């Protein structure tokens, strides 16, 4: 769809591009399977994930489960902080959302924004649309908030009063913007953009464009990004190599060099403030009660692997405007 | 009155026994009928010979595994049943002697081939501490002896040739000690060109000291285990090994590792030793991959049998009454003796605390005293604890494993607490070196040999809860 717009810094041709996209799309399943597994052990509650992804027959390592717990917790805290500061008069754009269930969880918590948008590759969106349409647990909450009896859209997208699911390529910003606007995205509202392991899959140029587009589109905004960091070391090299063998290129690994470079990519693309913390640091700052609870779920026999894994992931957040709302105070 | 007293004691002991351990379940062995298991014609893999493990079987098995094939379940069951029997007869504390010097009798050569030892010709008598003979320069790598070179006195010439480890006796005189150390390795077995006439004292003599190799955690890293055997030689009666626990979990080839180790245990029961690690337990196997791997490759019943076999692994080994080896470390309380270890009834899952738990779980710490373990079980013990334990038990030092170390080993507590870890690039992630230790009867100081990871086949991602790094968190 947007292959002609891809910069070919590393690709040899369209076929490898398609393979790369497929590899990237595969990570959606990996992430959701890992999250569902962690939920099944009791790390956190999510009654909606089971309707979107199967339960893995093989156990995931405790480090992976704890890692996903910290990730989900960290992102969710930042999202809730934004919603509170804006008193829910805002919109959320979850870019590369995959099988994310935040919309349904926020509805249960009475914390919905004016509208919640999810964007992902058309192939992934089609699957999600099908799941939503065929499962009342997923469709009912959306319909409850909708003005009509049925949801708009076809097999490839979904639109309703408070929730939209759009198939688009995040590297094709013009089309992305057009589709968002068709679903009543309001650039005047304070907007939260979320990318959870997304930017690393596009080139540094493409992600910079996306970040810049977001800064230019919304006067009052926050951007939350979760992905790899400190990738210059041996651990990073091994991960890159392993993923490459699985046809999944970390095209955007350059900005993942350090916390500094992660902050810089926002500051130099129109954002006013930028913060970044590595997940080991974040984990150590989690409420002790929560940590005790999850550490009791699965016995971790040694800490080295967990620490090393967590030190290679970070949570970043950047703000633009919103000082009167107190957006710049938000922290993790 | 006396009867009542006795009865009370018996009842009390029975009660203590019952609460002390898991219920004694019926063994999987009872419900197995290995004899009636058939091996299909299509199976072209290794089979036990007359129900026994042989060196041929072991070599075929390692190649079969290297080619990523599966051992027939009948053979796996045969091995497990036999090794359970062997292990159950061992003491919880295995005691091993490495001879300082083994006298070597006659050697091949000229007429008569007069024995060199204990008879004229100015040869040194080999009683008590060895003499002052030493090679002037580091000896060349080991060579196989020619036929007729027996490795110990009293053996007939029909003893098959074997590598003749002959590190030379070391002078224990003061300052020359460090120079002597270089002569200790590698072993050498030169043959004299002539046996006529008196032997000059400085001619190399056929001394032999017994050596043992101690390996730490291997964690299902089968290809790295094969590499240990490449580097250090296959196990044999003259190349004994101790594997200090944590053979399974985390790595993707735990089944291959454990069956190989059990096979060698059956082949060389007195020269191949396995000690239990904290990962030879149900809780760990459930979470860290071994149970999943056995269930995927075989059945849940086979896993149950593995679990039973693990319960019989000894918990510690003592070399020459001087070096104590265990997987984890020392104790949460003072005053534990070697006899206390010997008396532990080990055939159970480890309790949450106490000496059995400590042996499998504890870690050294730099500061004196004891602390709560960062693992959440057992303790961390300081140099003073180590010193006191060693003194009370007349030991020189301990060797343990359990912790990944960047260099594959670490010497702590002023040399009294040595860690050895034998899983290089642990979990395909840590990038660490691994090592193994040589101990010699003539010199019980640890000699470290480091090695790095070798490539291994890609298994499917997230297999058996292992290989965290293959995908990390996407």
Short mmCIF file of C-alpha atoms in Angstrom, two decimals, chain B:
data_model
loop_
_atom_site.label_atom_id
_atom_site.label_comp_id
_atom_site.label_asym_id
_atom_site.label_seq_id
_atom_site.Cartn_x
_atom_site.Cartn_y
_atom_site.Cartn_z
CA UNK B 1 6.31 -48.38 81.19
CA UNK B 2 9.32 -49.02 79.01
CA UNK B 3 7.12 -50.22 76.16
CA UNK B 4 5.01 -47.10 76.38
CA UNK B 5 8.14 -44.97 76.31
CA UNK B 6 9.45 -46.79 73.25
CA UNK B 7 6.11 -46.60 71.56
CA UNK B 8 5.95 -42.89 72.18
CA UNK B 9 9.40 -42.44 70.67
CA UNK B 10 8.54 -44.56 67.64
CA UNK B 11 5.32 -42.65 67.10
CA UNK B 12 7.12 -39.36 67.49
CA UNK B 13 9.78 -40.37 64.99
CA UNK B 14 7.11 -41.52 62.55
CA UNK B 15 5.33 -38.20 62.96
CA UNK B 16 8.54 -36.26 62.47
CA UNK B 17 9.31 -38.30 59.41
CA UNK B 18 5.87 -37.67 57.99
CA UNK B 19 6.02 -33.94 58.48
CA UNK B 20 9.67 -33.72 57.53
CA UNK B 21 9.25 -34.66 53.94
CA UNK B 22 6.88 -35.30 51.15
CA UNK B 23 4.68 -38.30 51.37
CA UNK B 24 6.49 -41.30 49.98
CA UNK B 25 4.59 -41.74 46.77
CA UNK B 26 4.51 -44.83 44.72
CA UNK B 27 7.33 -44.80 42.24
CA UNK B 28 6.73 -44.42 38.53
CA UNK B 29 9.07 -47.38 38.22
CA UNK B 30 6.37 -49.63 39.65
CA UNK B 31 3.96 -48.75 36.89
CA UNK B 32 6.46 -49.10 34.07
CA UNK B 33 6.89 -52.18 31.97
CA UNK B 34 10.06 -51.38 30.12
CA UNK B 35 10.56 -54.93 28.93
CA UNK B 36 7.43 -54.88 26.86
CA UNK B 37 8.26 -51.54 25.23
CA UNK B 38 9.26 -52.25 21.68
CA UNK B 39 11.67 -50.34 19.54
CA UNK B 40 10.33 -50.00 16.01
CA UNK B 41 12.45 -51.15 13.09
CA UNK B 42 12.48 -47.61 11.74
CA UNK B 43 14.39 -46.39 14.79
CA UNK B 44 18.02 -46.13 13.78
CA UNK B 45 19.28 -44.45 16.89
CA UNK B 46 21.43 -45.67 19.76
CA UNK B 47 20.28 -48.59 21.89
CA UNK B 48 21.65 -49.98 25.12
CA UNK B 49 23.70 -53.15 24.63
CA UNK B 50 22.11 -55.97 26.57
CA UNK B 51 20.36 -53.37 28.63
CA UNK B 52 23.65 -51.70 29.53
CA UNK B 53 25.23 -48.36 28.71
CA UNK B 54 28.52 -48.80 26.86
CA UNK B 55 31.06 -46.34 25.54
CA UNK B 56 29.81 -47.10 22.03
CA UNK B 57 26.30 -46.24 23.11
CA UNK B 58 27.47 -42.98 24.67
CA UNK B 59 29.37 -41.91 21.58
CA UNK B 60 26.40 -42.74 19.36
CA UNK B 61 24.08 -40.97 21.74
CA UNK B 62 26.08 -37.75 21.70
CA UNK B 63 26.21 -37.76 17.91
CA UNK B 64 22.49 -38.57 17.70
CA UNK B 65 21.75 -35.64 19.97
CA UNK B 66 24.12 -33.37 18.10
CA UNK B 67 22.04 -34.14 15.02
CA UNK B 68 18.96 -33.07 17.03
CA UNK B 69 17.39 -36.50 17.12
CA UNK B 70 15.50 -38.13 19.95
CA UNK B 71 16.55 -41.14 21.99
CA UNK B 72 13.92 -43.86 21.99
CA UNK B 73 11.77 -43.66 25.08
CA UNK B 74 12.59 -47.23 26.04
CA UNK B 75 16.28 -46.38 26.23
CA UNK B 76 15.51 -43.23 28.18
CA UNK B 77 13.47 -45.22 30.67
CA UNK B 78 16.18 -47.87 30.95
CA UNK B 79 18.73 -45.20 31.78
CA UNK B 80 16.47 -43.50 34.30
CA UNK B 81 15.55 -46.68 36.14
CA UNK B 82 19.16 -47.78 36.35
CA UNK B 83 20.54 -44.41 37.42
CA UNK B 84 17.89 -44.10 40.09
CA UNK B 85 19.11 -47.39 41.51
CA UNK B 86 22.75 -46.26 41.41
CA UNK B 87 22.09 -42.86 42.98
CA UNK B 88 19.90 -44.22 45.74
CA UNK B 89 22.83 -46.22 47.07
CA UNK B 90 25.07 -43.19 47.46
CA UNK B 91 25.54 -41.22 50.61
CA UNK B 92 24.20 -37.68 50.70
CA UNK B 93 27.84 -36.70 51.11
CA UNK B 94 30.02 -38.48 48.56
CA UNK B 95 33.60 -38.96 49.66
CA UNK B 96 36.29 -39.20 47.03
CA UNK B 97 40.02 -39.70 47.23
CA UNK B 98 42.39 -38.37 44.65
CA UNK B 99 45.69 -40.12 45.04
CA UNK B 100 48.57 -37.77 45.39
CA UNK B 101 50.91 -40.02 43.52
CA UNK B 102 50.23 -43.31 41.93
CA UNK B 103 53.39 -45.30 41.51
CA UNK B 104 53.93 -46.50 38.00
CA UNK B 105 55.55 -49.88 37.48
CA UNK B 106 57.72 -50.96 34.62
CA UNK B 107 57.66 -49.30 31.33
CA UNK B 108 58.24 -50.65 27.89
CA UNK B 109 61.73 -50.53 26.70
CA UNK B 110 64.88 -52.43 26.74
CA UNK B 111 65.78 -55.83 28.06
CA UNK B 112 64.26 -56.64 31.34
CA UNK B 113 62.61 -53.27 31.53
CA UNK B 114 63.59 -52.85 35.11
CA UNK B 115 61.04 -51.11 37.21
CA UNK B 116 62.18 -47.68 38.17
CA UNK B 117 60.71 -47.44 41.51
CA UNK B 118 61.60 -48.90 44.77
CA UNK B 119 64.55 -50.66 43.33
CA UNK B 120 68.15 -49.59 43.02
CA UNK B 121 69.32 -47.43 40.19
CA UNK B 122 69.14 -44.42 42.41
CA UNK B 123 65.45 -44.09 41.76
CA UNK B 124 63.38 -42.26 44.28
CA UNK B 125 61.27 -44.21 46.66
CA UNK B 126 57.70 -43.20 46.28
CA UNK B 127 56.50 -43.17 49.79
CA UNK B 128 55.45 -40.09 51.62
CA UNK B 129 55.72 -36.79 49.83
CA UNK B 130 57.16 -37.10 46.37
CA UNK B 131 60.71 -36.22 45.62
CA UNK B 132 62.26 -33.25 44.02
CA UNK B 133 62.08 -34.30 40.45
CA UNK B 134 60.87 -31.76 38.04
CA UNK B 135 61.08 -30.99 34.39
CA UNK B 136 63.14 -27.98 33.62
CA UNK B 137 60.51 -26.61 31.26
CA UNK B 138 56.76 -26.92 30.73
CA UNK B 139 56.01 -30.37 29.40
CA UNK B 140 54.37 -30.94 26.04
CA UNK B 141 50.73 -31.98 25.75
CA UNK B 142 49.74 -35.52 26.77
CA UNK B 143 50.61 -38.41 24.54
CA UNK B 144 49.18 -41.84 24.56
CA UNK B 145 51.49 -44.34 26.13
CA UNK B 146 52.84 -47.16 24.08
CA UNK B 147 51.43 -50.56 24.81
CA UNK B 148 52.95 -52.10 27.84
CA UNK B 149 53.11 -48.97 29.90
CA UNK B 150 50.93 -49.78 32.79
CA UNK B 151 49.43 -46.90 34.67
CA UNK B 152 49.84 -48.35 38.08
CA UNK B 153 51.92 -50.96 39.74
CA UNK B 154 50.79 -54.49 39.74
CA UNK B 155 48.93 -54.26 36.47
CA UNK B 156 49.79 -56.75 33.87
CA UNK B 157 50.98 -55.79 30.46
CA UNK B 158 47.57 -56.54 29.10
CA UNK B 159 46.23 -53.27 30.43
CA UNK B 160 45.08 -51.38 27.36
CA UNK B 161 46.92 -48.21 26.50
CA UNK B 162 45.50 -45.10 27.95
CA UNK B 163 46.55 -41.51 28.23
CA UNK B 164 49.11 -41.47 30.97
CA UNK B 165 48.72 -38.37 33.00
CA UNK B 166 52.03 -37.86 34.70
CA UNK B 167 52.33 -34.46 36.09
CA UNK B 168 55.50 -34.46 37.98
CA UNK B 169 55.71 -34.30 41.67
CA UNK B 170 56.27 -30.85 42.87
CA UNK B 171 58.84 -29.58 45.20
CA UNK B 172 57.14 -28.13 48.17
CA UNK B 173 60.06 -26.04 49.11
CA UNK B 174 59.23 -22.41 49.59
CA UNK B 175 60.01 -20.09 46.78
CA UNK B 176 60.40 -22.70 44.14
CA UNK B 177 56.74 -23.51 44.48
CA UNK B 178 55.44 -21.11 41.88
CA UNK B 179 57.96 -22.30 39.35
CA UNK B 180 56.92 -25.83 40.05
CA UNK B 181 53.29 -25.04 39.37
CA UNK B 182 53.92 -24.69 35.69
CA UNK B 183 55.15 -28.22 35.63
CA UNK B 184 51.88 -29.48 36.92
CA UNK B 185 50.14 -29.15 33.66
CA UNK B 186 49.63 -30.48 31.20
CA UNK B 187 50.58 -34.02 32.06
CA UNK B 188 53.32 -35.76 30.29
CA UNK B 189 54.40 -39.29 29.70
CA UNK B 190 57.73 -39.41 28.01
CA UNK B 191 59.31 -42.72 27.29
CA UNK B 192 62.94 -43.28 27.95
CA UNK B 193 65.08 -44.22 25.05
CA UNK B 194 67.12 -46.55 27.10
CA UNK B 195 66.73 -48.30 30.35
CA UNK B 196 70.25 -49.36 30.78
CA UNK B 197 72.29 -48.08 33.63
CA UNK B 198 71.33 -46.12 36.68
CA UNK B 199 68.71 -43.48 36.26
CA UNK B 200 69.84 -39.95 36.71
CA UNK B 201 67.69 -38.28 39.34
CA UNK B 202 66.53 -35.52 37.03
CA UNK B 203 65.13 -37.87 34.40
CA UNK B 204 61.40 -37.62 34.20
CA UNK B 205 59.84 -40.44 36.15
CA UNK B 206 56.51 -42.07 35.58
CA UNK B 207 54.58 -40.51 38.34
CA UNK B 208 50.92 -40.05 38.14
CA UNK B 209 48.64 -37.94 40.21
CA UNK B 210 44.94 -38.37 40.01
CA UNK B 211 43.02 -35.50 38.56
CA UNK B 212 39.37 -34.62 38.62
CA UNK B 213 37.43 -32.00 36.66
CA UNK B 214 34.70 -30.03 38.41
CA UNK B 215 32.06 -28.36 36.26
CA UNK B 216 29.36 -25.94 37.38
CA UNK B 217 25.90 -25.20 36.00
CA UNK B 218 25.25 -26.42 32.47
CA UNK B 219 21.54 -25.56 32.20
CA UNK B 220 20.54 -27.49 29.12
CA UNK B 221 23.34 -26.06 26.98
CA UNK B 222 24.11 -29.36 25.28
CA UNK B 223 26.45 -28.05 22.61
CA UNK B 224 28.53 -26.34 25.25
CA UNK B 225 28.64 -29.62 27.19
CA UNK B 226 29.97 -31.38 24.09
CA UNK B 227 32.56 -28.66 23.88
CA UNK B 228 33.68 -29.37 27.45
CA UNK B 229 34.27 -32.99 26.44
CA UNK B 230 36.18 -31.81 23.33
CA UNK B 231 38.40 -29.54 25.38
CA UNK B 232 38.87 -31.72 28.41
CA UNK B 233 38.37 -35.21 27.09
CA UNK B 234 35.51 -37.63 27.39
CA UNK B 235 34.81 -38.93 30.86
CA UNK B 236 36.60 -42.15 31.73
CA UNK B 237 38.09 -43.97 34.69
CA UNK B 238 41.19 -41.82 34.32
CA UNK B 239 39.35 -38.65 33.42
CA UNK B 240 36.79 -38.30 36.22
CA UNK B 241 34.25 -35.49 36.39
CA UNK B 242 31.98 -33.86 38.92
CA UNK B 243 29.01 -31.90 37.60
CA UNK B 244 27.84 -29.59 40.34
CA UNK B 245 24.08 -29.36 39.67
CA UNK B 246 21.72 -27.29 37.51
CA UNK B 247 21.98 -29.59 34.49
CA UNK B 248 18.53 -28.65 33.22
CA UNK B 249 16.19 -25.66 32.75
CA UNK B 250 16.75 -22.39 30.87
CA UNK B 251 18.68 -23.92 27.98
CA UNK B 252 16.79 -25.59 25.18
CA UNK B 253 18.49 -28.99 25.31
CA UNK B 254 17.98 -30.07 28.90
CA UNK B 255 16.84 -33.57 27.94
CA UNK B 256 19.99 -34.12 25.91
CA UNK B 257 22.23 -32.84 28.68
CA UNK B 258 20.68 -34.86 31.46
CA UNK B 259 20.49 -38.16 29.59
CA UNK B 260 24.11 -37.76 28.50
CA UNK B 261 25.19 -37.09 32.09
CA UNK B 262 23.10 -39.99 33.42
CA UNK B 263 24.57 -42.25 30.72
CA UNK B 264 28.10 -41.44 31.84
CA UNK B 265 27.08 -41.97 35.44
CA UNK B 266 26.03 -45.50 34.56
CA UNK B 267 29.15 -46.10 32.52
CA UNK B 268 31.62 -44.82 35.13
CA UNK B 269 29.74 -44.86 38.42
CA UNK B 270 32.84 -44.31 40.54
CA UNK B 271 34.43 -41.70 38.32
CA UNK B 272 31.51 -39.62 37.14
CA UNK B 273 29.68 -37.67 39.82
CA UNK B 274 26.51 -35.65 39.76
CA UNK B 275 25.43 -33.37 42.58
CA UNK B 276 21.98 -31.89 42.95
CA UNK B 277 21.32 -28.26 42.11
CA UNK B 278 18.32 -26.09 42.96
CA UNK B 279 17.08 -26.75 39.42
CA UNK B 280 16.84 -30.48 40.05
CA UNK B 281 13.51 -29.82 41.75
CA UNK B 282 9.85 -29.77 40.75
CA UNK B 283 9.23 -26.06 41.36
CA UNK B 284 12.07 -24.96 39.15
CA UNK B 285 11.40 -27.52 36.40
CA UNK B 286 7.81 -26.36 36.18
CA UNK B 287 8.70 -22.76 35.56
CA UNK B 288 12.06 -22.85 33.83
CA UNK B 289 11.43 -25.29 31.05
CA UNK B 290 12.57 -28.82 31.88
CA UNK B 291 9.11 -30.18 32.65
CA UNK B 292 7.78 -28.59 29.46
CA UNK B 293 10.64 -30.01 27.45
CA UNK B 294 10.19 -33.56 28.76
CA UNK B 295 6.45 -33.41 28.20
CA UNK B 296 6.98 -32.17 24.65
CA UNK B 297 9.65 -34.73 23.78
CA UNK B 298 8.29 -37.62 25.83
CA UNK B 299 5.46 -37.75 28.37
CA UNK B 300 4.38 -36.41 31.72
CA UNK B 301 5.11 -39.84 33.19
CA UNK B 302 8.72 -39.61 32.10
CA UNK B 303 8.97 -36.25 33.78
CA UNK B 304 7.65 -37.82 36.99
CA UNK B 305 10.45 -40.35 36.80
CA UNK B 306 13.06 -37.64 36.24
CA UNK B 307 11.70 -35.93 39.32
CA UNK B 308 12.15 -39.09 41.37
CA UNK B 309 15.67 -39.60 40.09
CA UNK B 310 16.64 -36.00 40.94
CA UNK B 311 15.57 -36.61 44.53
CA UNK B 312 18.32 -39.19 44.88
CA UNK B 313 21.16 -36.97 43.68
CA UNK B 314 23.72 -36.46 46.47
CA UNK B 315 23.97 -32.99 47.90
CA UNK B 316 27.71 -32.62 48.41
CA UNK B 317 31.05 -34.21 47.68
CA UNK B 318 34.26 -34.09 49.66
CA UNK B 319 37.65 -34.56 48.04
CA UNK B 320 40.45 -35.93 50.17
CA UNK B 321 38.69 -34.63 53.25
CA UNK B 322 39.85 -31.15 52.20
CA UNK B 323 37.65 -29.70 49.48
CA UNK B 324 33.88 -29.65 49.86
CA UNK B 325 31.71 -29.24 46.78
CA UNK B 326 28.02 -28.31 46.71
CA UNK B 327 25.79 -26.41 44.33
CA UNK B 328 24.66 -23.48 46.46
CA UNK B 329 26.76 -22.90 49.53
CA UNK B 330 26.98 -22.89 53.28
CA UNK B 331 24.46 -22.70 56.03
CA UNK B 332 22.00 -20.34 57.66
CA UNK B 333 23.20 -21.43 61.05
CA UNK B 334 26.56 -22.16 62.66
CA UNK B 335 27.84 -25.52 63.70
CA UNK B 336 26.84 -27.67 60.74
CA UNK B 337 29.23 -30.59 60.33
CA UNK B 338 30.06 -32.98 57.52
CA UNK B 339 28.30 -35.61 59.54
CA UNK B 340 25.13 -33.51 59.58
CA UNK B 341 25.28 -33.38 55.79
CA UNK B 342 25.84 -37.11 55.58
CA UNK B 343 22.73 -37.67 57.66
CA UNK B 344 20.35 -35.57 55.56
CA UNK B 345 17.51 -37.66 54.16
CA UNK B 346 17.66 -36.17 50.76
CA UNK B 347 15.11 -38.12 48.70
CA UNK B 348 12.51 -35.39 48.70
CA UNK B 349 11.85 -31.92 47.39
CA UNK B 350 14.00 -29.50 49.39
CA UNK B 351 12.29 -27.81 52.33
CA UNK B 352 11.93 -24.03 52.48
CA UNK B 353 14.77 -23.72 54.95
CA UNK B 354 17.42 -25.76 56.72
CA UNK B 355 20.69 -27.37 55.65
CA UNK B 356 19.31 -29.18 52.60
CA UNK B 357 17.79 -25.95 51.32
CA UNK B 358 21.01 -24.02 52.04
CA UNK B 359 23.20 -26.52 50.21
CA UNK B 360 21.15 -25.92 47.08
CA UNK B 361 20.37 -22.21 47.38
CA UNK B 362 22.77 -20.07 49.40
CA UNK B 363 25.27 -17.56 48.02
CA UNK B 364 28.47 -16.05 49.40
CA UNK B 365 28.58 -12.34 50.18
CA UNK B 366 31.60 -10.09 50.63
CA UNK B 367 30.76 -8.82 54.10
CA UNK B 368 30.96 -10.81 57.32
CA UNK B 369 27.90 -12.38 58.84
CA UNK B 370 24.77 -13.53 57.10
CA UNK B 371 22.06 -11.65 55.21
CA UNK B 372 18.65 -12.32 53.74
CA UNK B 373 19.18 -13.72 50.27
CA UNK B 374 18.26 -11.56 47.31
CA UNK B 375 16.78 -14.75 45.88
CA UNK B 376 14.13 -14.83 48.60
CA UNK B 377 15.18 -18.20 49.98
CA UNK B 378 18.10 -19.40 52.12
CA UNK B 379 20.79 -16.85 52.93
CA UNK B 380 23.97 -15.08 51.93
CA UNK B 381 27.02 -15.99 54.02
CA UNK B 382 30.19 -14.03 54.67
CA UNK B 383 33.88 -14.94 54.84
CA UNK B 384 33.71 -15.44 58.59
CA UNK B 385 31.01 -18.05 58.16
CA UNK B 386 33.11 -19.86 55.57
CA UNK B 387 36.22 -19.73 57.73
CA UNK B 388 34.41 -21.09 60.77
CA UNK B 389 32.80 -23.90 58.82
CA UNK B 390 36.07 -24.93 57.19
CA UNK B 391 37.94 -24.90 60.47
CA UNK B 392 35.34 -26.88 62.29
CA UNK B 393 35.32 -29.51 59.56
CA UNK B 394 39.06 -29.50 58.83
CA UNK B 395 38.55 -28.45 55.25
CA UNK B 396 40.66 -26.21 53.03
CA UNK B 397 37.98 -24.57 50.89
CA UNK B 398 34.63 -25.05 49.19
CA UNK B 399 33.70 -25.15 45.52
CA UNK B 400 30.17 -24.15 44.59
CA UNK B 401 28.28 -22.95 41.54
CA UNK B 402 24.78 -21.44 41.30
CA UNK B 403 25.78 -17.95 40.20
CA UNK B 404 26.67 -16.82 36.70
CA UNK B 405 30.07 -15.13 36.64
CA UNK B 406 31.46 -13.07 33.77
CA UNK B 407 34.75 -14.99 33.78
CA UNK B 408 33.12 -18.36 34.45
CA UNK B 409 34.57 -18.55 37.93
CA UNK B 410 35.22 -16.43 40.96
CA UNK B 411 37.43 -16.78 43.99
CA UNK B 412 36.01 -15.20 47.13
CA UNK B 413 36.48 -15.23 50.87
CA UNK B 414 40.24 -15.10 50.57
CA UNK B 415 40.35 -18.19 48.39
CA UNK B 416 38.09 -20.22 50.64
CA UNK B 417 34.96 -19.96 48.50
CA UNK B 418 35.31 -20.73 44.81
CA UNK B 419 32.48 -20.43 42.28
CA UNK B 420 32.58 -22.38 39.03
CA UNK B 421 29.98 -21.85 36.29
CA UNK B 422 30.02 -23.89 33.10
CA UNK B 423 27.26 -22.42 30.93
CA UNK B 424 28.89 -19.87 28.60
CA UNK B 425 26.77 -17.03 27.21
CA UNK B 426 24.10 -18.10 29.66
CA UNK B 427 20.64 -18.16 28.09
CA UNK B 428 22.10 -16.76 24.84
CA UNK B 429 22.09 -13.46 26.64
CA UNK B 430 24.68 -12.89 29.37
CA UNK B 431 27.80 -13.07 27.21
CA UNK B 432 29.77 -14.68 30.04
CA UNK B 433 32.71 -17.03 29.77
CA UNK B 434 32.44 -20.42 31.43
CA UNK B 435 35.02 -22.51 33.19
CA UNK B 436 35.85 -25.86 34.75
CA UNK B 437 38.31 -26.68 37.51
CA UNK B 438 41.09 -29.23 37.66
CA UNK B 439 41.99 -30.64 41.05
CA UNK B 440 44.93 -32.94 41.51
CA UNK B 441 45.72 -35.33 44.29
CA UNK B 442 49.15 -33.78 44.48
CA UNK B 443 47.77 -30.26 44.53
CA UNK B 444 44.21 -29.57 45.53
CA UNK B 445 44.40 -25.91 44.60
CA UNK B 446 41.87 -25.17 41.85
CA UNK B 447 43.20 -24.77 38.34
CA UNK B 448 40.73 -22.87 36.19
CA UNK B 449 40.16 -23.46 32.51
CA UNK B 450 37.93 -20.99 30.74
CA UNK B 451 35.97 -21.48 27.56
CA UNK B 452 33.41 -19.63 25.47
CA UNK B 453 30.11 -20.56 23.87
CA UNK B 454 29.83 -22.61 20.71
CA UNK B 455 26.98 -22.22 18.21
CA UNK B 456 23.83 -24.25 18.66
CA UNK B 457 20.81 -24.91 16.45
CA UNK B 458 17.94 -22.45 16.58
CA UNK B 459 15.02 -23.93 18.36
CA UNK B 460 11.59 -22.46 17.82
CA UNK B 461 11.21 -19.19 19.64
CA UNK B 462 10.03 -19.25 23.22
CA UNK B 463 10.51 -23.00 23.35
CA UNK B 464 10.12 -24.46 26.83
CA UNK B 465 10.16 -21.04 28.51
CA UNK B 466 13.80 -20.70 27.68
CA UNK B 467 15.76 -18.44 25.36
CA UNK B 468 14.33 -15.22 26.72
CA UNK B 469 16.38 -13.22 24.43
CA UNK B 470 15.22 -14.78 21.20
CA UNK B 471 12.41 -12.33 21.13
CA UNK B 472 12.74 -10.30 24.28
CA UNK B 473 9.66 -8.17 24.69
CA UNK B 474 8.13 -7.11 21.42
#
